[in-house]
Amino acid sequence: MASAKSELVQSRCRVTRAWTSTCLPSGHLVISPDSPQSPVLEIGTDFAATCMITNTDEVTADDLYWTLSGTVVPKEQYTRINKTALSVTVPITSEKREWLLCRCKNVSAYVVLNKGRFMHGIFLTKGYRPGKPENLSCIAVQEERYISPNITCVWEAAGRQTGFVPTTYTLNVRSNIGMYNVSTREKSATVSVGLFPNHETLDIWVEAHNTLGKVESEHLKEEANWFVKTNPPSDVRVISERTFPTSLLINWAHPIDEVYVKLTYEIRFCPSGSQNWTYVPLVDTAKGIQSFRLQNLQPDTVYVTQVRCKNAIERGYWSNWSTNATERTPEDRPRSKPDLWKIITEDESTARQVWFICKDPVLSNGRIIRFDIKIQDHKDRVKNRSGELESIPVNRSKADPSPSQQKITILKQISLDDKKSVEVYVTAVNSVGKSPEASLVITEKVNELPTVKDLKVQRNGGQLCLEWKPPARPVSEYVVEWVSGSRIDWQREKGSTKNTVIKGSLEKFVSYTVSVYPLYSGVTGKPASKEAFLEEGVPLIGPAVKLKGKPGCNEAELVWNEIPQHSRRGFITNYTIFYTSGTKTHNITVPANTTSYTLKSLSRSTKYDTWVIASTIRGSKRGFNHSFTTLKYGTGEIEGIVVGVCLSFLFVVLLTMLLCIYKKDVIKDNFWPRIPNPGESTIGNWSPDYPLKTETPKENCLSGISVLDVDVCDGKCGSEDDKASLPLKKDKYLSEEHSSGIGGSSCMSSPRQSVSDSDEGGDMADTTASTVQYSSVVASSNGYKGQTPNFQPQQAIFSRSESTQPLLDSEENPDMLLQEGSRQSQHFSRQPSFTHTAGNEDSADPADFNQLEMEQQVLEPLDFCPLEEETTPTDGQSADGLPAALVSSYMPQLGGYRPQ
Amino acid sequence: MNGHVKSMHFQQFMEPAATLLSLLLVMAVDSTRTVSASRNPGCNSLQQTLKLTRLVEKESVDLIKTYKVSQGEMSELFCKVSVNDVPDSNISGLEPSEWIVSIFTHLQAFFPHFKRVYEQQTDLQSPTSPLLAELTTVSTRSRSLAAFISSFYQGLFPNLPVPEPAGGPTTLPPPKNVFQQKVYGCVVLKTYKEFLSNVSQKLRTLKPKVCRRRMQINTLFFF
């Protein structure tokens, strides 16, 4: 028995050697069930296999174990059947194919050496049972005059399938004379039955099958025509009959002979250009008819008609719709009034220009060929209704696709006095007849009836919505008018309406003036109006800015034009002015009603770029740049400067002239000094005892030459008032023999003689060594030395200053000044000491001058020159660079007393 | 008190009456539902048979036209010649069961002739000739019609024996020349067309009986 089994294993392995190397002819393990070697397992089930040991006693069932995809199966899933058999149960969960191996532990050297003999496996292929096909449907279409014998069916596959266990579908069709089928792995198939079995019963179903099983769909057992889809009706024709303006007759032909399929029809129609189809009830077309009359249509309207058909039995497939059959219904007389309206323009005159306009009647029922208009005075209406009837022909092209109700015809223009009112009657006429009469009353301007209140115009969902409160008086009708530029349109609303939407075609970004007119039994009331945009946008162009006039030094006035209405595309919310000089940009926002602005605080002589942007709620648009340059000088500024300079110059000239006039004597003395006549000189009689008094004029004459030294001193001492210097010069001139160190006012207070002449420098040391003075008055001893080689000691006056100011260092340290004094003495050896005092500004004091002059007269023999005390050194008089004049002012002590 | 007793008696009678009325109503509704659902199988079968008969009749008319066109000149004369050994177009039998069987038998008798005509025309026509296709179509439809007749007969007369195809060999004319073949073919088709016309006529006579009977049953049930 064992031998037979082994033989069986060996033969099986020969067969399957190609796909498993583990199965050897002399193997000691075998798995059951292992036929086929690649079992197909259903996912979701458990699979049990048994491993048996054959032809050996080396191992027992206890030495066996299972692996699935290389993973050892837990021992809990093992079942030891006997000493040589071990079974395992594994759940089939995943879709992947895998190996289930029975293996043996290495319990002996024989097992190790013959490992291949102690291993056996099977390859598990997994899949799902086929799902039941659902929603089976079949169709057979018409081909030429017959129904195609090819029946196409589709279905939905239920359940899942794996690639290793595919599901095959077989479509079966059974008729009275045979059975037809076709197999596929798709979800649709076409089976040919040779000849379509009209009127026979067909049994159609789908069978799904794979290696795990098979299942059938529900059977479709229906008459064959149930699956038929015919062609749409052919030769659909629409006939218009003049005597029936509201009717059209439709004829068509059966797409297939009735002996094959008895059909029912469906008809739909709509006005040309519309997609709102009207369907004829099926009960009216259920029979196998070939014509039908459409009724209650609009006259003179093009209708599009389509027909389709299907099997007359309860179920079946509708054919496609037939191609469009188009026909226009005959004309009928207009059944509604023309839409009469007016345009009134007013100017300064007392007459209004009135245009009467109208649209075709809504139910024009044909092509309007003319309008009959009659205008009469409103007050005469009751008396005489028969005004002059005027016909206004209109030429409408039938090729024009736009509805005639949207066309506006200008009927007549009249000039109407503000105090007059008229009533207008209009009828529209087509080729069949005339319409009911429309009327409109234009009242006197002063008697306009009340308007609506609180008109609001809002955008909502791409439409303009209007809302208003009705006037107190009952309104029969409202006219909503919208005007954009030269375009006008209007619509009528019932008297009970309080809100509406504009039904006309509005354009985006266009400004509309929306007005609501109440009509009181045909009499128009005063309108209420609002501006509105259907949608706002960014302006197309920006404001063009320019300067108004010329720019100033610090300001410039800008002006800009309003953006044209058609370019605004929205309400301007504000303007923003930008200006920049290149470094910093400034902006100013001004209201929308502003068109000019003055820029201020601009810099002089600066180039500015400026531009203006206009803003709407949707955005802004920048205008072009404009550049300007501010002026360096304002208007009249140059003239002012010139005038100022001229005036100043004139003033100076005048002042100079006045000075010259008033001080002509001084000037004369300075520029044309009196030169003493040498012939009158008393030098010949000079003696030391000769009183100085008589010589003073002579000295003065000579000292006048020293005026040149004063000029030099002026240059060294900085600014000096000429005016002040004049008396001083005069004083010097008068006191040529005298010099004062400090304190001119007190120079005459003491008769002590001051020594300032550098020529007597050697004597000065002796004098100053024992004397400390606040100031000293030095009698000038130089001058015309030749003429006065010896100074009169008794004539020298020493004056002690009353000033409390301490002496300068140079005064307190005569040693330091000694040498310098010597140098200066040498340097100024030819300069009279009084010339240095000319730098004292204080000496310009006229009081001092007068006093001096007076004293000069009183003390003429002394003839000392007062020297002002210099209290504060100027910048040019620093200690280091002490001017020679100042130094010499403190030098009297150096000289000491002039030797008598 | 008396009034109350009378009321009690009235109630005792009312309960069975209401039950009976309810039962009748349920039966009526159920019967109506059944009739409307099945729509009288015999009538349906008759109507289907009639439709198919008219279809085959129409196709046989078209076939004769195609045949005449395809036979060339003098084709009109072909069909006016009488030929023996062609099944009779008349239906025998007075009772429906008899003439239905006669119809079935005649249909069976025509099949060999169709086959002979097809063979003859195969030699005379090109393989793509519409005549051959139409011949095949009419032959196929005739077989379906025979199956319909048999089915209708079984439905109408379930206790009668099922009509069987003719057992003996059909007598076919001996081989003839082409002209005779053309004449033969036309006569077969013409005779078959006349036969179908008779079948339609016969079946229409049956329609009121088969389809009205059920309607009468319903009517009687309600009144």
GROMACS .gro file of C-alpha atoms in nm, chain A residues 176-177 195-196 198-201 223 257 259-260, chain B residues 48 51-52 54-55 58-59 137 140-141 144 148:
model
   24
  176ASN     CA    1  -3.903   3.037  -3.033
  177ILE     CA    2  -3.674   2.910  -3.302
  195LEU     CA    3  -3.328   3.765  -3.788
  196PHE     CA    4  -3.481   3.990  -3.531
  198ASN     CA    5  -4.044   4.070  -3.405
  199HIS     CA    6  -4.352   3.987  -3.198
  200GLU     CA    7  -4.184   3.684  -3.051
  201THR     CA    8  -4.098   3.651  -2.687
  223GLU     CA    9  -4.172   4.055  -2.640
  257ASP     CA   10  -4.351   4.951  -4.110
  259VAL     CA   11  -4.611   4.522  -3.912
  260TYR     CA   12  -4.272   4.520  -3.745
  948GLN     CA   13  -4.890   3.783  -3.140
  951LYS     CA   14  -4.902   4.033  -3.581
  952LEU     CA   15  -4.652   3.781  -3.704
  954ARG     CA   16  -4.931   4.016  -4.100
  955LEU     CA   17  -4.558   4.065  -4.082
  958LYS     CA   18  -4.614   4.194  -4.572
  959GLU     CA   19  -4.270   4.047  -4.621
 1037THR     CA   20  -3.621   3.594  -4.403
 1040THR     CA   21  -3.740   3.188  -4.116
 1041ARG     CA   22  -4.043   3.392  -4.022
 1044SER     CA   23  -4.164   3.107  -3.634
 1048PHE     CA   24  -4.673   3.038  -3.294
   0.00000   0.00000   0.00000
